[in-house]
mmCIF file of C-alpha atoms in Angstrom:
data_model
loop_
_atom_site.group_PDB
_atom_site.id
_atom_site.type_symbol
_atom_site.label_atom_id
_atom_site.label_comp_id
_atom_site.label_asym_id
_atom_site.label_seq_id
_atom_site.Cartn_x
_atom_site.Cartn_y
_atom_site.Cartn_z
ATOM 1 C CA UNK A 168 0.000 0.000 0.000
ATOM 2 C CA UNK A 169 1.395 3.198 -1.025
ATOM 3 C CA UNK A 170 2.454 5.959 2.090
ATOM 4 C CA UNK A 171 -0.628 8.406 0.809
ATOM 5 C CA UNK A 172 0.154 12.068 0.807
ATOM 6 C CA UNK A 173 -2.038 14.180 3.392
ATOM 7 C CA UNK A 174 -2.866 17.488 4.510
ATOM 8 C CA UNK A 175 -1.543 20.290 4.320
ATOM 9 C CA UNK A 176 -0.763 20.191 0.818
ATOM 10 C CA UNK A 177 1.040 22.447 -0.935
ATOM 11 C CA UNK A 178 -0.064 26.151 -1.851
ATOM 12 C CA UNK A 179 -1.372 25.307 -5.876
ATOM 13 C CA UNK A 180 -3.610 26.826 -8.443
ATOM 14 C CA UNK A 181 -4.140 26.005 -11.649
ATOM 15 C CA UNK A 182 -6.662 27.178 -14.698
ATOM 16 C CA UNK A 183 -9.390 25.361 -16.184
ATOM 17 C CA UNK A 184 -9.878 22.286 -16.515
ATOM 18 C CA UNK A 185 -6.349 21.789 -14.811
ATOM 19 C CA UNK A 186 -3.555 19.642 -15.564
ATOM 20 C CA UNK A 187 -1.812 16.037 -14.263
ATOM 21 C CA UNK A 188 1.752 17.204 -14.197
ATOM 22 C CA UNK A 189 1.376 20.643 -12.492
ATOM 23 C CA UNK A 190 0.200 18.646 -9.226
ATOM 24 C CA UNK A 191 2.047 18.841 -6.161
ATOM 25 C CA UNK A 192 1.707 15.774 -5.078
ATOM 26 C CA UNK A 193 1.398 14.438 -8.155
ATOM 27 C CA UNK A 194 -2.057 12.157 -7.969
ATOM 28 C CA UNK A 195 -1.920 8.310 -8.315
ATOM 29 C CA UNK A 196 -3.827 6.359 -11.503
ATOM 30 C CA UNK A 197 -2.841 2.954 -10.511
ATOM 31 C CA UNK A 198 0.017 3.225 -12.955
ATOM 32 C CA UNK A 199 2.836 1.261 -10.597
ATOM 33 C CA UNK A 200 0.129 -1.054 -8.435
ATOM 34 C CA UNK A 201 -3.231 -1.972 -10.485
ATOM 35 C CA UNK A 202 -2.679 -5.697 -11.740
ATOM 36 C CA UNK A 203 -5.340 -6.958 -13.709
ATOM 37 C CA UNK A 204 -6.771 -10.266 -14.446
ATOM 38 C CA UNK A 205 -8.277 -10.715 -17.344
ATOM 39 C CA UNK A 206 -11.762 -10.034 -16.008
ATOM 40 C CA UNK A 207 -13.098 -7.466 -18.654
ATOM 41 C CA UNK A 208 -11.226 -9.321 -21.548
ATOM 42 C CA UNK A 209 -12.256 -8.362 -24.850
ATOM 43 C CA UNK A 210 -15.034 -5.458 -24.123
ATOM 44 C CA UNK A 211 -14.983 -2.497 -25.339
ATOM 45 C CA UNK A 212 -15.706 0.946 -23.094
ATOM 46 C CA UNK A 213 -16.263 4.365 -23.145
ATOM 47 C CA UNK A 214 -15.116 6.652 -20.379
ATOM 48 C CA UNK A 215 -15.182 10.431 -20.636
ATOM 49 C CA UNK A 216 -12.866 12.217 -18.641
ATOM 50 C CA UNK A 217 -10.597 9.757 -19.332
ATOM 51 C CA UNK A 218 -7.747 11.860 -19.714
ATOM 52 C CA UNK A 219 -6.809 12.170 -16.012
ATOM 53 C CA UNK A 220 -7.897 11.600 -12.517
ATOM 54 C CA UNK A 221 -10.913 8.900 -11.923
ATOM 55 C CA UNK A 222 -10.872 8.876 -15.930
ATOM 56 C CA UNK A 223 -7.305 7.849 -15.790
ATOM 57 C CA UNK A 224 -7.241 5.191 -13.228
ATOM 58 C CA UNK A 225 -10.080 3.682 -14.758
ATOM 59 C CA UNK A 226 -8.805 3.076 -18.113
ATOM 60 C CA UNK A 227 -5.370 1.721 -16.380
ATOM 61 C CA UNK A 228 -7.683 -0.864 -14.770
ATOM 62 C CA UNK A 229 -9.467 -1.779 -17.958
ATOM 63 C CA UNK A 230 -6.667 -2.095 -20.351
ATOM 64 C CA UNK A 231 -4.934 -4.238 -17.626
ATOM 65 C CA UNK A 232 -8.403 -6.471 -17.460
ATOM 66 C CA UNK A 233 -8.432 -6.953 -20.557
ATOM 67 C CA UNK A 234 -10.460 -4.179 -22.266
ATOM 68 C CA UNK A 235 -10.142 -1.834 -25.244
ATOM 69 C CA UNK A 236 -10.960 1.633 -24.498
ATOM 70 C CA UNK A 237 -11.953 5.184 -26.078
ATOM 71 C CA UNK A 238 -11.272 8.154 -23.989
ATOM 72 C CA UNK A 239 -13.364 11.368 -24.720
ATOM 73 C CA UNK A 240 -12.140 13.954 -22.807
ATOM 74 C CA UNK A 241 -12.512 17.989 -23.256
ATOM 75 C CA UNK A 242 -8.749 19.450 -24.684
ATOM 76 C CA UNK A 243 -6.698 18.293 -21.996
ATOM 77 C CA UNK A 244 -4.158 16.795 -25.282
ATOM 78 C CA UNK A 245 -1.007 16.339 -23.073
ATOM 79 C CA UNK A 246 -3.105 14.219 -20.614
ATOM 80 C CA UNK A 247 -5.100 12.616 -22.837
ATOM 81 C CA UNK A 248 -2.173 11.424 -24.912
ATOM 82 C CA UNK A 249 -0.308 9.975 -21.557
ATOM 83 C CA UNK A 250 -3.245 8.345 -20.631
ATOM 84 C CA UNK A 251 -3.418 6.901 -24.430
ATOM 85 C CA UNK A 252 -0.017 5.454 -23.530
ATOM 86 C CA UNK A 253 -0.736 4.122 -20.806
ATOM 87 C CA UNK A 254 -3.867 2.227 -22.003
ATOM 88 C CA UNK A 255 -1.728 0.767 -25.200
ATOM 89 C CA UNK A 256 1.357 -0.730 -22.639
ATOM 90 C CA UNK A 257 -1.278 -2.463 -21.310
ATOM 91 C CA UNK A 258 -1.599 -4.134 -24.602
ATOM 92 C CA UNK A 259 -5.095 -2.834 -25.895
ATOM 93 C CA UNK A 260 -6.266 -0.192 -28.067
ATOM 94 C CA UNK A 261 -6.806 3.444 -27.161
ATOM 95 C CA UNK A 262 -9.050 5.756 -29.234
ATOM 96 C CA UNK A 263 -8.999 9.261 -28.370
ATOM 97 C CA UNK A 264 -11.676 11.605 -28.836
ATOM 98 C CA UNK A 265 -11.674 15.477 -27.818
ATOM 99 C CA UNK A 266 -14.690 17.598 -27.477
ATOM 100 C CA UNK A 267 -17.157 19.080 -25.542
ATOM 101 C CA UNK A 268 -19.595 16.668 -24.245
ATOM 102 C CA UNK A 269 -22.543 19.177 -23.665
ATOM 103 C CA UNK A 270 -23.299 19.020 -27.481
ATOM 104 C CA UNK A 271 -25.541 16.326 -27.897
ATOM 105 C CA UNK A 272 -24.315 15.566 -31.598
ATOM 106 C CA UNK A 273 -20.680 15.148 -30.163
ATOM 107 C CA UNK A 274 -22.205 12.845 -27.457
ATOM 108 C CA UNK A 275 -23.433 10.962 -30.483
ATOM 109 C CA UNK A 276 -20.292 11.134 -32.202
ATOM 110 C CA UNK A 277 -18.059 9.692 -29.406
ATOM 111 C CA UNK A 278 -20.522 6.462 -29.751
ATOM 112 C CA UNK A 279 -20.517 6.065 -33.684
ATOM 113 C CA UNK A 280 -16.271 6.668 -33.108
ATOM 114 C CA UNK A 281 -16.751 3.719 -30.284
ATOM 115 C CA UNK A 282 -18.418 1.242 -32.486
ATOM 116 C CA UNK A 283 -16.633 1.850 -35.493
ATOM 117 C CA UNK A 284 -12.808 1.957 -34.177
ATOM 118 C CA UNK A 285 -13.138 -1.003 -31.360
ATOM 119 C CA UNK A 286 -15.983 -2.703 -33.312
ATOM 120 C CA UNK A 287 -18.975 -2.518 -30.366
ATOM 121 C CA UNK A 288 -19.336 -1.406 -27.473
ATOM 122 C CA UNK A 289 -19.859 -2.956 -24.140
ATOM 123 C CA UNK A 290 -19.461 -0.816 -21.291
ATOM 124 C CA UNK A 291 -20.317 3.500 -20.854
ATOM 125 C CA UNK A 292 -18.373 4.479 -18.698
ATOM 126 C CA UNK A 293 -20.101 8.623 -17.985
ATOM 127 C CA UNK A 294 -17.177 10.421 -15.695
ATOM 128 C CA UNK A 295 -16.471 13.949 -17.179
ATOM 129 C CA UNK A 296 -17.693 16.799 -15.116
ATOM 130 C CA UNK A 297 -17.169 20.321 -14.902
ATOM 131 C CA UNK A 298 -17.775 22.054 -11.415
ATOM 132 C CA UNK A 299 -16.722 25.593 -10.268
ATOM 133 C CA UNK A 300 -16.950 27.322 -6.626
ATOM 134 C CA UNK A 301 -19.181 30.403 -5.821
ATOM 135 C CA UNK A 302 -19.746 32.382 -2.334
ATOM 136 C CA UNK A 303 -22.792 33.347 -3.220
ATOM 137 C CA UNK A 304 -26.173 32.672 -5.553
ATOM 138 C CA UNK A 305 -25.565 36.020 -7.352
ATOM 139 C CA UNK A 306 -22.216 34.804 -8.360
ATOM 140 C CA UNK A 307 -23.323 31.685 -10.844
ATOM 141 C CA UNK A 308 -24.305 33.228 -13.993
ATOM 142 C CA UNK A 309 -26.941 31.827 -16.232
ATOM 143 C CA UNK A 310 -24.797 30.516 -18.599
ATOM 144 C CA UNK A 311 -22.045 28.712 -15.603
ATOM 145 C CA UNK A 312 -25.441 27.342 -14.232
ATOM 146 C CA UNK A 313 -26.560 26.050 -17.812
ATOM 147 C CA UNK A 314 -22.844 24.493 -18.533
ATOM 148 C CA UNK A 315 -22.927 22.875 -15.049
ATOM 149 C CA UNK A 316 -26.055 20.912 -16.387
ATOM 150 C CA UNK A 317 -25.502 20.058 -19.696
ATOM 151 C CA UNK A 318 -22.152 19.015 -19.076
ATOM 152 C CA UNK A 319 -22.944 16.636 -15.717
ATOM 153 C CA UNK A 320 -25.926 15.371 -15.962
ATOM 154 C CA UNK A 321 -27.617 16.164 -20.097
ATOM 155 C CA UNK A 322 -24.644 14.815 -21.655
ATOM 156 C CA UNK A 323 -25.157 11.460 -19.459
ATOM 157 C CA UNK A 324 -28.697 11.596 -21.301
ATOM 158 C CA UNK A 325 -27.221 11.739 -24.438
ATOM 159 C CA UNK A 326 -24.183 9.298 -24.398
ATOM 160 C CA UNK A 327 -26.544 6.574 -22.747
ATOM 161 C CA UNK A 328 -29.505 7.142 -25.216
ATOM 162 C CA UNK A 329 -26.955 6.630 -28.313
ATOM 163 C CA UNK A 330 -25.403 3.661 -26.520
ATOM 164 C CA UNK A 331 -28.185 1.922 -25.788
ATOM 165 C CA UNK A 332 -28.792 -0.005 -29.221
ATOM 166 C CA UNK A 333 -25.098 -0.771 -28.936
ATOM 167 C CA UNK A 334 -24.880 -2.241 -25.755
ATOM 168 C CA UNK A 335 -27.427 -5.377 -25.962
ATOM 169 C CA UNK A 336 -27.546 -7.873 -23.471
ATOM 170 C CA UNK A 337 -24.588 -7.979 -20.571
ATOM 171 C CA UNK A 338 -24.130 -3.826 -21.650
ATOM 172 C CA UNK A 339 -23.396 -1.721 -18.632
ATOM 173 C CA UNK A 340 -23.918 2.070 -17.609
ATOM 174 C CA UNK A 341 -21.651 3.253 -14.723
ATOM 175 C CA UNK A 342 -22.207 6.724 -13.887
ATOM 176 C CA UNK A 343 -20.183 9.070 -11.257
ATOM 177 C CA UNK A 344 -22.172 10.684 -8.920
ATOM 178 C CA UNK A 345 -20.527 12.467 -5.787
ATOM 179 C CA UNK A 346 -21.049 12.479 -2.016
ATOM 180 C CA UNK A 347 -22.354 15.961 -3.041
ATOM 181 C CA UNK A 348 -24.982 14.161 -3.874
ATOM 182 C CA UNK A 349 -25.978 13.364 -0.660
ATOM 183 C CA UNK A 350 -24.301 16.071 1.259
ATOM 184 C CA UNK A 351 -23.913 18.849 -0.875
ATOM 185 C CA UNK A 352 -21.567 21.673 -0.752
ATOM 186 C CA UNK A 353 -22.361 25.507 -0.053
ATOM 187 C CA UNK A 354 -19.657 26.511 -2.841
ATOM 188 C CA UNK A 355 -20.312 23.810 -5.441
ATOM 189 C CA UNK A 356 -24.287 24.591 -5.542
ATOM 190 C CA UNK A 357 -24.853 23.575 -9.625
ATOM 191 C CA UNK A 358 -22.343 21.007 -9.173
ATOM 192 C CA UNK A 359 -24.354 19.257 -6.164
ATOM 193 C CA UNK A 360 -27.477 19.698 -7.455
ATOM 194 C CA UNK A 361 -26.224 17.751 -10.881
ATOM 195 C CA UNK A 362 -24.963 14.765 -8.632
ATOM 196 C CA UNK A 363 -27.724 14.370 -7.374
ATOM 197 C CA UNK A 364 -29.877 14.409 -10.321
ATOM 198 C CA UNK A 365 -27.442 11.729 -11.422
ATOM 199 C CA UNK A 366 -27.918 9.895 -8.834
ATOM 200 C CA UNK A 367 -31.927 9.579 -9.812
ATOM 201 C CA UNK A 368 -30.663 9.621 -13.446
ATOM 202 C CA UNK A 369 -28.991 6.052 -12.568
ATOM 203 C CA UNK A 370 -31.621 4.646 -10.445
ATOM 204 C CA UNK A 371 -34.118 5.536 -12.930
ATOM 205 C CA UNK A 372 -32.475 4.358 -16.226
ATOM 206 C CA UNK A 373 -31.947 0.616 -14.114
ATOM 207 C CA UNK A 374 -35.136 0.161 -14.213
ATOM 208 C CA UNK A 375 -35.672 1.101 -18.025
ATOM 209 C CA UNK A 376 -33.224 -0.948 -19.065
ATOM 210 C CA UNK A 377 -33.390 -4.391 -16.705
ATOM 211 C CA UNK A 378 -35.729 -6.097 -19.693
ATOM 212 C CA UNK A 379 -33.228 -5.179 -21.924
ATOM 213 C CA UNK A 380 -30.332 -7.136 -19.720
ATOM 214 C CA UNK A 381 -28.149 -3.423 -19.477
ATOM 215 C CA UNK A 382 -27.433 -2.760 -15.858
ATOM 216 C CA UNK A 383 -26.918 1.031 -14.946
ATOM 217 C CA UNK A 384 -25.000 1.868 -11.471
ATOM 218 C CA UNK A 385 -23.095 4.554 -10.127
ATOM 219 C CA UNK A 386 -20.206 5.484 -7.673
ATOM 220 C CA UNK A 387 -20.092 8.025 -5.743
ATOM 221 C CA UNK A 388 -16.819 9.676 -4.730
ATOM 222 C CA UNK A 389 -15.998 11.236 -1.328
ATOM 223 C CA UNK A 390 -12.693 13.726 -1.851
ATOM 224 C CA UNK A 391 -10.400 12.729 -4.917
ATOM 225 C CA UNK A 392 -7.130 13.993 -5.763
ATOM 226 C CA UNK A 393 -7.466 14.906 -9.291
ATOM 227 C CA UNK A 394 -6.564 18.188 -11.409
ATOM 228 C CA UNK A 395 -10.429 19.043 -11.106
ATOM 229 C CA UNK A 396 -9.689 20.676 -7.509
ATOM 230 C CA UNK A 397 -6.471 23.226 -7.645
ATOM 231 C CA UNK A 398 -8.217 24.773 -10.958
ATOM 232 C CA UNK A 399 -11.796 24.858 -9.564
ATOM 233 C CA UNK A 400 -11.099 25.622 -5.584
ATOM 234 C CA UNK A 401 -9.897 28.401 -3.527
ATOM 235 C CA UNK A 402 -6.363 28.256 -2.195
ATOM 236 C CA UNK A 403 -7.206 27.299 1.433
ATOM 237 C CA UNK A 404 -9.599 24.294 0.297
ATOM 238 C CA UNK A 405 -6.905 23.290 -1.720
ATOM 239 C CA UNK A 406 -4.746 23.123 1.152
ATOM 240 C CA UNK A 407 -6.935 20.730 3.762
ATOM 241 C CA UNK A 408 -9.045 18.924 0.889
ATOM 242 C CA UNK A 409 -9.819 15.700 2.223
ATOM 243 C CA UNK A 410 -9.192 16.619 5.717
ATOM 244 C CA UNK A 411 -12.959 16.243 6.599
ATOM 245 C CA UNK A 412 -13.231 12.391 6.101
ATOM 246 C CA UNK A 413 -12.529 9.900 8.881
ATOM 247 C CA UNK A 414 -9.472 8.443 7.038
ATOM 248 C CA UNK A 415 -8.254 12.052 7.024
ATOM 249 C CA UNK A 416 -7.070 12.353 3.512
ATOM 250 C CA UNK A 417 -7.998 12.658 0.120
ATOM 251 C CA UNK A 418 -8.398 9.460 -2.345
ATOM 252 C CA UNK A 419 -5.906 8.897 -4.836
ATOM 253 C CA UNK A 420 -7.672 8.252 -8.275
ATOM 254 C CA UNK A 421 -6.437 4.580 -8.045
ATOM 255 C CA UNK A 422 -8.965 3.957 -5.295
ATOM 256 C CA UNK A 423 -11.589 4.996 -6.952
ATOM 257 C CA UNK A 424 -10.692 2.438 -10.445
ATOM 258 C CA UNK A 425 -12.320 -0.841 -8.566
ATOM 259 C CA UNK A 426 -15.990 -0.036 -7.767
ATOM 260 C CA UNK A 427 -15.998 0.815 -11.693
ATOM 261 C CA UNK A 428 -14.034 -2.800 -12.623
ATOM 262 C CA UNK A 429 -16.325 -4.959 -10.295
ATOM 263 C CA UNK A 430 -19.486 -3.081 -11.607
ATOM 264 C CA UNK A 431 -18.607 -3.459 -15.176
ATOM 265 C CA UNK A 432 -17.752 -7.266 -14.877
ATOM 266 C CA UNK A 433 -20.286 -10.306 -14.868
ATOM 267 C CA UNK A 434 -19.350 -10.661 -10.982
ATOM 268 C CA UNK A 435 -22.004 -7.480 -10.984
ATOM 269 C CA UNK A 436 -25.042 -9.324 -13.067
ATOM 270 C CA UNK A 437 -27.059 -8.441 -10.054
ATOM 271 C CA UNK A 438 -26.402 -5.282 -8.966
ATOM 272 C CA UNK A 439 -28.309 -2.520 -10.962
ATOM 273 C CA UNK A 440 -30.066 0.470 -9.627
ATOM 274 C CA UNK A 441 -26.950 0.886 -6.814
ATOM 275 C CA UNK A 442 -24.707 3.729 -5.919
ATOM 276 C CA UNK A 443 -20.834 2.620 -4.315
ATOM 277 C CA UNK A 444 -20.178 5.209 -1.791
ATOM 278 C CA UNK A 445 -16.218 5.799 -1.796
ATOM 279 C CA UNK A 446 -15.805 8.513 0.260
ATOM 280 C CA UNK A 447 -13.347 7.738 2.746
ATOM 281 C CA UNK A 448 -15.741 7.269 5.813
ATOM 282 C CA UNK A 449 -17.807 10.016 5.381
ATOM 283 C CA UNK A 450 -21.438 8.753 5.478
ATOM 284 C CA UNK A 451 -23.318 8.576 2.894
ATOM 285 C CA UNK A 452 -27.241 7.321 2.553
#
């Protein structure tokens, strides 16, 4: 088990949408520890956000099981392209795909681009998200409050709906919700308010799709480590992030990758409907 960084970390900030290698400490995918074993051999995922963070650990743990992967991720190239690497010295293929996943014809895109480079598609894999902090209701503007949205939770709506006649039996949805979700943030008031409508997005779309034999689940992160919080969070929350859990720290992304392997494997066939709390102790009902 690795000696986890915790708080204090260092004094960082970083623009939009934030990068890997600017990260003091720099987070952990998986890339040195996740051994795989064979249990998604052969499928064929999506995962968007793939290009770093929960994105990145995941599709470490899926090339290593066995699975072929495209990542669809916003313009983070540099990222992207690393986690590319990694993916194809696992020995499977890696597709990527940039582009902004609150236009619902480049949701649709990143599906045809599935099924036509890795020949099908098994598993959906929905992680991208964009979040940003605000003091105050006057501070989200119309258009941060619409981009919140369409990026968390309408782009879910739109990947899953073009997915579906892809899928077919044994076809699984996993969706990442938050522990926002459940106990939602003062500063991060679009961004909770989309978790949780994922949440109901997941439990919802289960049933729609059990007679069709496609399970839909979600996981639901406490605190992760991931370029998503020195480019969306104010110095000081940057600082003790993940001091408020039990364990006392933040997750490295590597924790998060095997909720999504065990849900996306045939060990899952039924469990549908279900959100994995990871949240380092915090509770979450």
């Amino acid at each position: 088990m690795p000696d986890d960084p915790t708080p204090p970390y260092p004094e960082q900030q970083q623009p939009m949408p934030g990068r890997t290698d600017a990260m003091n400490p720099r987070p952990d995918h998986g890339e040195d520890s996740y051994k795989g074993s064979g249990r998604l051999q052969g499928k064929r995922a999506i995962i968007t956000g793939g290009d770093s963070g929960i994105g990145r650990a995941v599709a470490i743990a899926y090339a290593r099981e066995g699975a072929d992967i495209l990542i669809a991720y916003l313009n983070e190239d540099d990222d992207a392209r690393e986690t590319q690497r990694l993916v194809e010295e696992a020995g499977r293929k890696a597709v990527l795909v940039p582009g902004d996943i609150s236009n619902p014809d480049h949701c649709r895109s990143i599906v045809d681009k599935a099924v036509a480079e890795l020949g099908g598609l098994d598993i959906l894999v929905n992680n991208a998200a964009h979040q940003a902090s605000f003091e105050d209701i006057d501070d989200i503007s119309d258009e941060e409050w619409q981009l919140t949205f369409a990026t968390n939770i309408h782009a879910m709506f739109y990947l899953a709906k073009a997915a579906v006649p892809h899928l077919g039996k044994a076809g699984v949805i996993i969706n990442t919700t938050s522990i926002n979700a459940d106990q939602p943030s003062e500063h991060l008031l679009a961004y909770a308010t989309t978790k949780g409508a994922i949440q109901n997005f997941t439990m919802g779309l289960a049933q729609m799709l059990a007679d069709k034999g496609i399970r839909v689940n979600c996981v639901a992160p406490g605190p992760v480590w991931t370029p998503l919080i020195p480019s969306t969070m104010p110095p000081e929350a940057v600082k003790n992030f993940g001091k408020n859990t039990p364990i006392g720290r933040a997750a490295q992304p590597r924790e998060l990758a095997p909720p999504y392997v065990m849900l996306a494997t045939d060990e899952a066939s039924y469990i549908t409907g279900a959100t994995v709390p990871v949240t380092g102790g915090r509770p979450f009902i």
